[in-house]
Amino acid sequence: MAIRILPFTNEYELHLMDESKKIGYADRIAFPRNAEEIAQILRICSLEESPVTVQGSRTGVGGGAVPFGGMVISLEKMKNLRAGSSGDSVIAGAAVPLEEINRFVRKMSKGTLFLPPDPTETTASAGGVVCCNSSGARTYGYGPMRGFVRRIRVVLADGKILDIPRGRYFAEGRRFSLTIPALNGEPFRLETELPSYTVPEVKNAAGYWIRENMDLIDLFIGAEGTLGVIAEAEFSVVEKPPMVWGLIAFFPEEDQGVVFTEALKAIDDHGCISMEYFDRGSLGLLLEKQSEMKGRLSWHVPEGFSEAVFLEVAAEDKEHMAERIHVIEQEILHAGGDPGDAWVAASGLSFHSFKELRHATPEAVNARIAEIKKVQREITKLGSDMSVPADKLPRTLRMYREDLRKAGLDFVIFGHIGNSHLHVNVISRNKEEYDLGKSIYAGWAKTVSEMGGSVSAEHGVGKLKREFLRIMYGDDGVSEMRELKKVFDPKGILGRDNIFLWKND
Ligand SMILES: Cc1cc2nc3c(=O)[nH]c(=O)nc-3n(C[C@H](O)[C@H](O)[C@H](O)COP(=O)(O)OP(=O)(O)OC[C@H]3O[C@@H](n4cnc5c(N)ncnc54)[C@H](O)[C@@H]3O)c2cc1C
């Protein structure tokens, strides 16, 4: 049956935006139910050279799912979910949200297996987390989504449907010379040189991920939908640790949280699978939210602290956990905190409330931006996503704070300190502050790139951080990415202007 392509009307207004709060426009929209229907749409768009914007759950914060003309493909109908044949994987249609995958895996394995990457936004879709190589807090213990993607079914711009399992198609050095059977017709001949830039050894989701002798599946992971549409993904699931507790340590002085995490990282066997940081601004925002909600929240932040660190700690049993918590408490003390101020959650509701508190931070930032945007239309979320080599973290955090204070900007800093990856969010009240914040970020992009870091560790480049990618890899690196895209998508219809401008700027 032919797929219905609908004119874009006000009814679909929500499809013009993602969590970046950038607003776009579109001509048409379609809701395919399977890979074959995606292929039909792409064949039409290829013929017409019409740009295509693919949407999962639109929780992305880089504007990648925001259309600027052409066709929107919303994958929201692709919600098939089943167990893989070997019992240690799950196969999800593009739109299945992470929370559903996790529920399914829990049931399938009677609570013994899980999919570790936890980008905090549990409504993010299976296709979206592959395309963004999503991460989150537990990436400290388990690495990003990449390591868990076992197979993808991808539809190329010309409508070819390919199955790409991990471990089957490899580059020789920096060259792919392969023939890949298509599920719907002629095979795909891939003959290309790979870009020559070096991908930094930090947490990274900026641009195409390139390695010598790389696996082809890794090229699609993190490509932000610019090389193909992911119709389905198979994820490996792994054994849950026997016991995971949560701990939040509060510190009265700035930098004590950093000293604490640095000391923990230096211990061989601390058991932490995540380490999350909150600065004074984040705690202030949470306190405000707390007062607005008048006790209707599952968490309660104490007043008078400058920093906090949330840990997820894994252990074999209660005794082992007690030992680990003791070591952590000693480090809280050494860093200048009081273990008596720390909260420990063994399981169930209280542990869940810690996770909610963590998620409330970016949510509060997004809500604040949405509020400001009602009067200042041109303002979007201004959040950084840079990672640095571990030894550079303390001075990078100092740089963030000093630059923003000198400029008189309001800001919050939070996130994945375990991976030396903190999100800075400038809360700009007007266009002048917004522009000032942007120019400060551009300066950091340069400094962080020179340090061997990444301008985007997990959110991707989307449409908001193209300039930063250029700073990171230079004009030549970006041109090489554009040439590589042409091999998969010669007319540049897919995710046009995501990661880099399609037309040479
Ligand atoms: C409050 C909040 C907190 C967050 N915290 C984190 C965090 O800690 N870590 C983290 O990594 N992310 C985080 N995110 C970002 C976000 O959840 C992830 O980037 C997520 O992976 C996007 O999934 P999605 O389905 O919403 O994708 P979308 O936003 O719909 O799309 C994202 C990009 O992928 C492309 N795309 C989506 N699906 C497909 C597909 N099937 N085929 C081809 N292209 C596709 C889109 O075109 C777009 O370029 C957070 C977001 C919010 C709102």
Coordinates of C-alpha atoms and ligand atoms in Angstrom, one line a residue:
M1 CA 0.0 0.0 0.0
A2 CA 1.3 3.5 -0.8
I3 CA 2.3 5.6 2.2
R4 CA 0.2 8.7 2.9
I5 CA 2.1 11.9 2.7
L6 CA 0.2 14.8 4.4
P7 CA 0.5 18.5 3.9
F8 CA 2.0 20.1 6.9
T9 CA -0.8 21.9 8.8
N10 CA -1.1 23.5 12.3
E11 CA -2.2 20.2 13.7
Y12 CA 1.4 19.1 13.5
E13 CA 2.8 22.2 15.1
L14 CA 4.7 20.1 17.8
H15 CA 6.7 18.6 15.0
L16 CA 8.4 21.9 14.4
M17 CA 10.4 21.8 17.6
D18 CA 12.6 19.7 19.8
E19 CA 14.0 20.3 23.3
S20 CA 16.4 22.9 21.9
K21 CA 13.3 25.1 21.7
K22 CA 14.4 26.0 18.1
I23 CA 11.3 26.4 15.9
G24 CA 11.3 25.4 12.2
Y25 CA 8.9 25.0 9.4
A26 CA 7.9 22.2 7.0
D27 CA 5.9 21.4 3.9
R28 CA 4.8 17.8 4.4
I29 CA 4.8 15.1 7.0
A30 CA 4.5 11.3 7.0
F31 CA 4.1 8.6 9.6
P32 CA 5.6 5.4 8.2
R33 CA 4.9 2.1 10.0
N34 CA 7.9 0.1 8.7
A35 CA 11.2 0.2 6.8
E36 CA 9.4 -0.3 3.4
E37 CA 7.2 2.8 4.0
I38 CA 10.3 4.8 5.0
A39 CA 11.9 3.7 1.7
Q40 CA 8.9 4.8 -0.3
I41 CA 9.1 8.3 1.2
L42 CA 12.8 8.6 0.7
R43 CA 12.5 7.5 -3.0
I44 CA 10.1 10.3 -3.6
C45 CA 12.2 12.9 -1.7
S46 CA 15.3 11.8 -3.5
L47 CA 13.7 12.2 -6.8
E48 CA 12.4 15.7 -5.8
E49 CA 15.7 16.5 -4.0
S50 CA 13.5 17.5 -1.1
P51 CA 15.1 17.7 2.4
V52 CA 13.9 15.2 5.0
T53 CA 14.0 15.6 8.7
V54 CA 13.6 12.5 10.7
Q55 CA 12.0 12.6 14.2
G56 CA 12.1 10.1 17.0
S57 CA 10.8 11.5 20.3
R58 CA 12.1 15.1 19.7
T59 CA 13.9 15.1 23.1
G60 CA 17.2 16.1 21.4
V61 CA 18.6 19.4 22.5
G62 CA 20.7 20.2 19.4
G63 CA 17.9 21.0 17.0
G64 CA 18.6 17.9 14.8
A65 CA 14.9 17.0 14.6
V66 CA 13.8 20.5 13.8
P67 CA 12.8 20.8 10.1
F68 CA 13.7 23.7 7.9
G69 CA 11.5 23.0 4.9
G70 CA 10.7 19.8 3.1
M71 CA 9.4 16.6 4.6
V72 CA 9.1 15.5 8.2
I73 CA 9.3 11.8 8.8
S74 CA 7.9 11.1 12.2
L75 CA 8.7 7.5 13.3
E76 CA 6.2 7.5 16.1
K77 CA 4.2 4.5 14.7
M78 CA 7.3 2.2 14.7
K79 CA 6.8 0.7 18.1
N80 CA 7.6 -3.1 17.6
L81 CA 9.5 -4.6 20.4
R82 CA 10.8 -8.2 20.9
A83 CA 13.5 -10.2 22.4
G84 CA 16.6 -11.1 20.3
S85 CA 17.1 -14.8 19.6
S86 CA 19.9 -15.4 22.1
G87 CA 18.1 -14.0 25.1
D88 CA 20.7 -11.3 25.7
S89 CA 19.4 -8.6 23.4
V90 CA 16.2 -6.7 22.5
I91 CA 15.0 -5.6 19.1
A92 CA 13.2 -2.3 19.0
G93 CA 11.4 -0.4 16.3
A94 CA 12.7 3.2 15.8
A95 CA 10.1 4.9 18.1
V96 CA 10.2 2.6 21.1
P97 CA 11.1 4.8 24.1
L98 CA 13.9 3.8 26.4
E99 CA 11.6 3.4 29.4
E100 CA 9.6 0.8 27.5
I101 CA 12.8 -1.1 26.4
N102 CA 13.9 -1.2 30.1
R103 CA 10.5 -2.4 31.3
F104 CA 10.5 -5.1 28.6
V105 CA 14.0 -6.2 29.5
R106 CA 13.2 -6.3 33.2
K107 CA 10.2 -8.6 32.5
M108 CA 12.0 -10.7 29.9
S109 CA 15.0 -11.4 32.3
K110 CA 13.1 -11.4 35.6
G111 CA 15.0 -8.4 36.6
T112 CA 18.5 -9.8 36.0
L113 CA 19.4 -7.9 32.8
F114 CA 19.4 -4.2 31.8
L115 CA 20.4 -1.7 29.1
P116 CA 22.8 0.5 31.0
P117 CA 23.0 3.8 29.0
D118 CA 20.7 6.2 30.8
P119 CA 20.3 9.5 29.0
T120 CA 18.0 10.6 31.9
E121 CA 15.3 11.4 29.4
T122 CA 13.5 8.0 29.3
T123 CA 11.1 9.0 26.5
A124 CA 14.0 9.2 24.0
S125 CA 13.5 6.7 21.2
A126 CA 15.5 3.7 20.1
G127 CA 16.4 5.3 16.8
G128 CA 17.2 8.6 18.5
V129 CA 19.6 7.1 21.0
V130 CA 21.4 5.3 18.3
C131 CA 21.6 8.4 16.0
C132 CA 22.9 10.5 18.9
N133 CA 25.1 7.8 20.5
S134 CA 23.3 8.8 23.7
S135 CA 25.0 8.5 27.1
G136 CA 24.0 9.9 30.4
A137 CA 25.1 9.2 33.9
R138 CA 26.0 5.5 33.8
T139 CA 28.3 6.0 30.8
Y140 CA 30.9 6.4 33.6
G141 CA 30.6 2.7 34.4
Y142 CA 29.4 1.3 31.1
G143 CA 30.3 3.5 28.1
P144 CA 27.8 5.2 25.7
M145 CA 25.1 3.6 23.6
R146 CA 27.6 2.6 20.9
G147 CA 28.8 -0.4 22.8
F148 CA 25.3 -1.8 23.1
V149 CA 24.1 -1.5 19.5
R150 CA 24.4 -4.9 18.0
R151 CA 22.6 -4.5 14.7
I152 CA 20.7 -1.8 12.9
R153 CA 18.2 -1.9 10.0
V154 CA 18.9 1.3 8.1
V155 CA 17.1 2.9 5.1
L156 CA 19.4 4.8 2.8
A157 CA 18.4 8.0 0.9
D158 CA 17.7 6.0 -2.3
G159 CA 15.4 3.7 -0.4
K160 CA 17.7 0.7 -0.1
I161 CA 17.1 -1.2 3.2
L162 CA 20.3 -2.7 4.8
D163 CA 20.8 -4.9 7.8
I164 CA 24.1 -4.0 9.4
P165 CA 25.1 -6.3 12.3
R166 CA 28.2 -5.5 14.4
G167 CA 31.2 -7.5 13.4
R168 CA 30.4 -8.1 9.7
Y169 CA 31.5 -5.1 7.6
F170 CA 34.9 -3.5 8.3
A171 CA 37.1 -0.8 6.8
E172 CA 40.6 -1.7 5.7
G173 CA 42.6 1.1 7.3
R174 CA 40.6 4.2 6.3
R175 CA 38.9 2.7 3.4
F176 CA 35.5 0.9 3.0
S177 CA 35.4 -1.3 -0.1
L178 CA 32.3 -3.5 0.5
T179 CA 29.2 -4.9 -1.2
I180 CA 26.2 -5.0 1.2
P181 CA 23.1 -7.0 0.3
A182 CA 19.9 -4.9 0.4
L183 CA 16.6 -6.4 1.8
N184 CA 14.7 -4.8 -1.1
G185 CA 16.7 -5.1 -4.4
E186 CA 20.2 -4.4 -5.7
P187 CA 23.1 -4.5 -3.2
F188 CA 24.7 -1.3 -2.0
R189 CA 28.3 -0.9 -3.2
L190 CA 30.3 1.1 -0.7
E191 CA 33.6 2.4 -2.0
T192 CA 35.0 5.3 -0.1
E193 CA 38.0 6.7 1.8
L194 CA 37.3 7.8 5.4
P195 CA 38.1 11.2 6.8
S196 CA 41.6 11.7 8.0
Y197 CA 40.9 13.5 11.3
T198 CA 41.6 11.9 14.7
V199 CA 38.6 11.4 16.9
P200 CA 39.6 12.4 20.5
E201 CA 39.8 9.7 23.2
V202 CA 37.2 11.4 25.4
K203 CA 33.5 10.9 25.7
N204 CA 32.4 12.2 22.3
A205 CA 29.4 12.6 20.0
A206 CA 30.7 15.3 17.7
G207 CA 30.5 14.5 14.0
Y208 CA 31.2 11.2 12.3
W209 CA 33.1 8.7 14.5
I210 CA 36.1 7.5 12.5
R211 CA 38.7 4.9 13.3
E212 CA 41.2 2.7 11.3
N213 CA 39.6 -0.7 10.5
M214 CA 36.3 0.5 11.9
D215 CA 33.1 -1.4 11.9
L216 CA 30.5 0.0 9.5
I217 CA 27.8 0.0 12.1
D218 CA 29.8 2.6 14.1
L219 CA 29.6 5.1 11.3
F220 CA 25.8 5.2 11.6
I221 CA 25.9 5.4 15.4
G222 CA 26.0 9.1 16.3
A223 CA 25.6 10.3 12.7
E224 CA 22.4 12.2 13.7
G225 CA 20.3 10.7 10.9
T226 CA 22.5 12.2 8.1
L227 CA 23.5 8.9 6.6
G228 CA 20.3 6.8 6.8
V229 CA 17.1 6.4 8.7
I230 CA 17.3 3.8 11.5
A231 CA 14.1 1.7 11.2
E232 CA 15.1 -0.8 13.9
A233 CA 17.9 -1.5 16.3
E234 CA 19.0 -4.5 18.3
F235 CA 20.6 -3.7 21.7
S236 CA 22.7 -6.0 23.8
V237 CA 21.6 -6.1 27.4
V238 CA 23.9 -7.1 30.3
E239 CA 23.7 -8.5 33.8
K240 CA 22.6 -6.0 36.5
P241 CA 25.0 -5.6 39.4
P242 CA 23.5 -7.5 42.4
M243 CA 23.1 -4.3 44.3
V244 CA 23.1 -0.6 43.4
W245 CA 22.7 2.2 46.0
G246 CA 22.4 5.9 45.5
L247 CA 24.4 8.5 47.5
I248 CA 24.2 12.3 47.4
A249 CA 27.0 14.2 49.1
F250 CA 26.6 18.0 49.8
F251 CA 29.5 20.3 50.1
P252 CA 29.6 23.8 51.7
E253 CA 32.3 25.3 49.5
E254 CA 32.9 25.5 45.8
D255 CA 35.3 23.0 44.3
Q256 CA 35.0 20.5 47.2
G257 CA 32.7 18.3 45.0
V258 CA 35.4 18.3 42.4
V259 CA 38.1 17.4 44.9
F260 CA 35.8 14.6 46.1
T261 CA 35.3 13.1 42.7
E262 CA 39.0 13.4 41.7
A263 CA 39.9 11.5 44.9
L264 CA 37.3 8.8 44.2
K265 CA 38.4 8.3 40.7
A266 CA 41.9 7.7 42.0
I267 CA 40.7 4.7 44.0
D268 CA 40.9 1.4 42.0
D269 CA 37.7 -0.3 43.2
H270 CA 35.2 2.4 44.3
G271 CA 32.2 0.7 42.6
C272 CA 30.7 3.9 41.3
I273 CA 28.9 3.4 38.0
S274 CA 27.9 7.1 37.8
M275 CA 29.2 10.4 39.2
E276 CA 27.0 13.4 38.7
Y277 CA 27.8 17.0 39.7
F278 CA 25.5 19.9 40.7
D279 CA 27.0 23.4 41.1
R280 CA 25.5 26.2 43.3
G281 CA 23.3 27.5 40.5
S282 CA 21.8 24.0 39.9
L283 CA 21.1 23.6 43.6
G284 CA 19.5 27.1 43.6
L285 CA 17.3 26.2 40.6
L286 CA 16.2 23.0 42.4
L287 CA 15.4 24.9 45.6
E288 CA 13.3 27.3 43.6
K289 CA 11.4 24.4 42.0
Q290 CA 11.0 22.9 45.4
S291 CA 9.4 26.0 46.8
E292 CA 7.1 26.4 43.8
M293 CA 5.9 22.8 44.2
K294 CA 5.3 23.2 48.0
G295 CA 6.3 19.7 49.0
R296 CA 4.7 17.9 46.1
L297 CA 8.1 16.5 44.9
S298 CA 9.7 13.2 45.8
W299 CA 13.0 15.0 46.8
H300 CA 14.0 17.8 49.0
V301 CA 17.3 19.7 48.6
P302 CA 18.8 21.2 51.8
E303 CA 19.7 24.9 51.8
G304 CA 23.2 26.4 52.3
F305 CA 25.4 24.1 50.1
S306 CA 27.6 25.1 47.2
E307 CA 27.9 21.8 45.4
A308 CA 26.6 18.3 45.4
V309 CA 27.6 15.0 43.9
F310 CA 25.2 12.1 43.1
L311 CA 26.8 8.6 42.9
E312 CA 25.3 5.3 41.9
V313 CA 27.4 2.6 43.7
A314 CA 27.4 -1.0 42.7
A315 CA 28.3 -3.9 45.0
E316 CA 28.1 -7.7 45.4
D317 CA 26.1 -7.7 48.7
K318 CA 25.3 -5.6 51.8
E319 CA 28.7 -6.1 53.4
H320 CA 30.5 -5.2 50.3
M321 CA 28.2 -2.1 49.9
A322 CA 28.9 -1.1 53.5
E323 CA 32.7 -1.2 52.8
R324 CA 32.3 0.9 49.7
I325 CA 30.0 3.5 51.4
H326 CA 32.6 3.8 54.2
V327 CA 35.4 4.5 51.7
I328 CA 33.2 7.1 50.0
E329 CA 32.3 8.8 53.4
Q330 CA 36.0 9.1 54.2
E331 CA 36.5 10.9 50.9
I332 CA 33.6 13.2 51.6
L333 CA 35.3 14.2 54.9
H334 CA 38.7 14.7 53.2
A335 CA 37.2 16.9 50.6
G336 CA 35.7 19.2 53.3
G337 CA 32.1 17.8 53.5
D338 CA 30.3 16.1 56.3
P339 CA 29.2 12.5 55.7
G340 CA 26.3 13.3 58.1
D341 CA 24.9 15.6 55.4
A342 CA 25.0 12.9 52.8
W343 CA 21.9 10.9 51.8
V344 CA 22.0 7.2 51.0
A345 CA 19.2 5.4 49.2
A346 CA 19.3 1.6 49.3
S347 CA 16.5 0.9 46.8
G348 CA 12.9 1.5 45.8
L349 CA 11.3 4.9 46.2
S350 CA 14.2 6.8 47.7
F351 CA 16.6 5.7 45.0
H352 CA 14.0 6.7 42.4
S353 CA 13.7 10.1 44.0
F354 CA 17.4 10.6 43.6
K355 CA 17.1 9.9 39.9
E356 CA 14.2 12.3 39.7
L357 CA 16.2 15.0 41.4
R358 CA 19.0 14.5 38.8
H359 CA 16.5 14.7 35.9
A360 CA 14.8 17.7 37.5
T361 CA 17.9 19.8 36.9
P362 CA 18.0 19.9 33.0
E363 CA 14.2 19.9 33.1
A364 CA 14.2 23.0 35.3
V365 CA 16.7 24.7 32.9
N366 CA 14.5 23.8 29.8
A367 CA 11.4 25.1 31.6
R368 CA 13.1 28.4 32.5
I369 CA 14.2 28.8 28.8
A370 CA 10.7 28.0 27.6
E371 CA 9.4 30.7 30.0
I372 CA 11.9 33.3 28.7
K373 CA 11.2 32.4 25.1
K374 CA 7.6 33.5 25.5
V375 CA 8.8 37.1 25.5
Q376 CA 12.2 36.7 23.8
R377 CA 11.4 34.6 20.8
E378 CA 14.9 34.4 19.4
I379 CA 16.4 32.8 22.5
T380 CA 17.0 29.0 22.5
K381 CA 18.6 26.7 25.0
L382 CA 22.2 27.7 25.5
G383 CA 23.8 24.6 26.9
S384 CA 27.3 23.3 26.5
D385 CA 28.1 19.7 26.2
M386 CA 31.9 19.6 26.1
S387 CA 34.2 16.9 27.5
V388 CA 37.9 17.1 28.4
P389 CA 40.6 14.7 29.3
A390 CA 40.3 13.8 33.0
D391 CA 43.3 15.7 34.2
K392 CA 42.0 18.9 32.6
L393 CA 38.6 18.9 34.3
P394 CA 39.4 21.1 37.4
R395 CA 40.8 23.9 35.4
T396 CA 38.1 23.7 32.8
L397 CA 35.4 24.1 35.5
R398 CA 37.3 27.1 36.9
M399 CA 37.4 28.6 33.4
Y400 CA 33.6 28.1 32.9
R401 CA 32.8 29.8 36.2
E402 CA 35.3 32.7 35.9
D403 CA 34.4 33.6 32.3
L404 CA 30.6 33.6 33.1
R405 CA 31.0 35.6 36.3
K406 CA 33.2 38.1 34.6
A407 CA 30.5 38.5 31.9
G408 CA 27.8 38.9 34.6
L409 CA 25.7 36.0 33.2
D410 CA 23.4 33.7 35.1
F411 CA 24.4 30.1 34.7
V412 CA 24.1 26.5 36.1
I413 CA 26.7 23.8 35.7
F414 CA 25.8 20.1 36.2
G415 CA 26.3 16.7 34.8
H416 CA 28.7 13.9 34.2
I417 CA 31.7 14.7 36.2
G418 CA 32.8 11.1 36.1
N419 CA 33.4 11.4 32.4
S420 CA 34.9 15.0 32.8
H421 CA 31.8 16.2 31.0
L422 CA 29.8 19.0 32.5
H423 CA 26.9 20.8 31.0
V424 CA 27.0 24.6 31.3
N425 CA 23.7 26.4 30.8
V426 CA 23.5 30.1 30.5
I427 CA 20.1 31.4 31.5
S428 CA 20.0 34.5 29.3
R429 CA 17.3 37.0 30.0
N430 CA 17.6 38.9 26.7
K431 CA 19.3 38.7 23.2
E432 CA 22.4 40.6 24.4
E433 CA 23.1 38.0 27.1
Y434 CA 22.3 35.2 24.7
D435 CA 24.8 36.5 22.1
L436 CA 27.4 37.0 24.8
G437 CA 26.9 33.5 26.1
K438 CA 27.3 32.1 22.6
S439 CA 30.6 33.9 22.0
I440 CA 31.9 32.7 25.3
Y441 CA 31.0 29.1 24.3
A442 CA 32.8 29.5 21.0
G443 CA 36.0 30.5 23.0
W444 CA 35.6 27.4 25.1
A445 CA 35.1 25.2 22.0
K446 CA 38.6 26.3 20.9
T447 CA 40.2 25.8 24.3
V448 CA 38.6 22.4 24.8
S449 CA 39.5 21.2 21.3
E450 CA 43.1 22.3 21.9
M451 CA 43.1 20.3 25.2
G452 CA 42.1 17.1 23.3
G453 CA 38.4 17.3 24.3
S454 CA 35.2 17.3 22.4
V455 CA 32.7 20.1 21.7
S456 CA 29.9 17.6 22.1
A457 CA 30.2 14.6 24.3
E458 CA 26.6 13.3 24.1
H459 CA 24.0 15.6 22.6
G460 CA 25.4 15.7 19.1
V461 CA 26.0 18.7 16.9
G462 CA 22.5 19.1 15.4
K463 CA 21.9 22.5 14.0
L464 CA 23.2 24.5 17.0
K465 CA 26.8 23.4 17.3
R466 CA 28.0 23.3 13.7
E467 CA 30.4 26.1 14.2
F468 CA 31.9 24.3 17.2
L469 CA 32.5 21.2 15.1
R470 CA 34.4 23.4 12.6
I471 CA 36.5 24.7 15.4
M472 CA 37.2 21.1 16.6
Y473 CA 38.0 19.5 13.2
G474 CA 38.8 22.5 11.0
D475 CA 37.3 23.3 7.6
D476 CA 39.1 20.3 6.1
G477 CA 37.6 17.9 8.6
V478 CA 34.1 19.2 8.0
S479 CA 34.6 19.0 4.2
E480 CA 35.7 15.4 4.6
M481 CA 32.5 14.6 6.5
R482 CA 30.5 16.3 3.7
E483 CA 32.2 14.1 1.1
L484 CA 31.5 11.0 3.1
K485 CA 27.8 11.9 3.4
K486 CA 27.6 12.2 -0.4
V487 CA 28.5 8.5 -0.7
F488 CA 25.4 7.5 1.2
D489 CA 23.1 10.4 0.3
P490 CA 24.4 12.1 -2.9
K491 CA 21.6 14.7 -3.0
G492 CA 22.0 15.6 0.7
I493 CA 18.3 15.1 1.6
L494 CA 18.7 13.4 5.0
G495 CA 19.0 15.6 8.1
R496 CA 20.2 18.4 5.8
D497 CA 22.3 20.9 7.6
N498 CA 22.6 18.7 10.7
I499 CA 26.3 18.4 11.8
F500 CA 27.5 20.6 8.9
L501 CA 25.9 22.8 6.2
W502 CA 25.1 20.7 3.1
K503 CA 26.2 23.5 0.8
N504 CA 29.7 24.5 1.4
D505 CA 29.7 27.6 3.6
Ligands
LIG1 C1 15.7 16.8 30.2 C2 16.6 16.1 29.2 C3 17.8 15.5 29.7 C4 18.7 14.9 28.7 N1 19.8 14.3 29.2 C5 20.6 13.6 28.4 C6 21.7 12.9 28.9 O1 22.0 12.9 30.0 N2 22.5 12.2 27.9 C7 22.2 12.2 26.6 O2 22.9 11.6 25.8 N3 21.1 12.9 26.1 C8 20.3 13.6 27.0 N4 19.2 14.2 26.5 C9 19.1 14.4 25.0 C10 18.2 13.4 24.3 O3 17.3 12.7 25.2 C11 18.9 12.4 23.5 O4 19.7 13.1 22.5 C12 18.1 11.4 22.7 O5 18.9 10.4 22.2 C13 17.3 11.9 21.5 O6 16.3 10.9 21.2 P1 15.0 11.3 20.4 O7 14.3 10.0 20.1 O8 14.2 12.3 21.2 O9 15.6 11.9 19.1 P2 15.1 13.2 18.3 O10 15.3 14.4 19.2 O11 13.8 13.0 17.7 O12 16.2 13.2 17.2 C14 17.6 13.4 17.5 C15 18.4 13.3 16.2 O13 18.4 12.0 15.7 C16 17.8 12.0 14.5 N5 16.9 10.8 14.5 C17 16.0 10.4 15.5 N6 15.6 9.2 15.2 C18 16.1 8.8 14.1 C19 16.1 7.6 13.3 N7 15.3 6.5 13.7 N8 16.8 7.5 12.2 C20 17.5 8.6 11.8 N9 17.7 9.7 12.4 C21 17.0 9.8 13.6 C22 17.0 13.2 14.3 O14 16.9 13.6 13.0 C23 17.9 14.2 15.1 O15 18.9 14.6 14.3 C24 18.4 14.9 27.4 C25 17.2 15.5 26.9 C26 16.3 16.1 27.8 C27 15.1 16.7 27.3

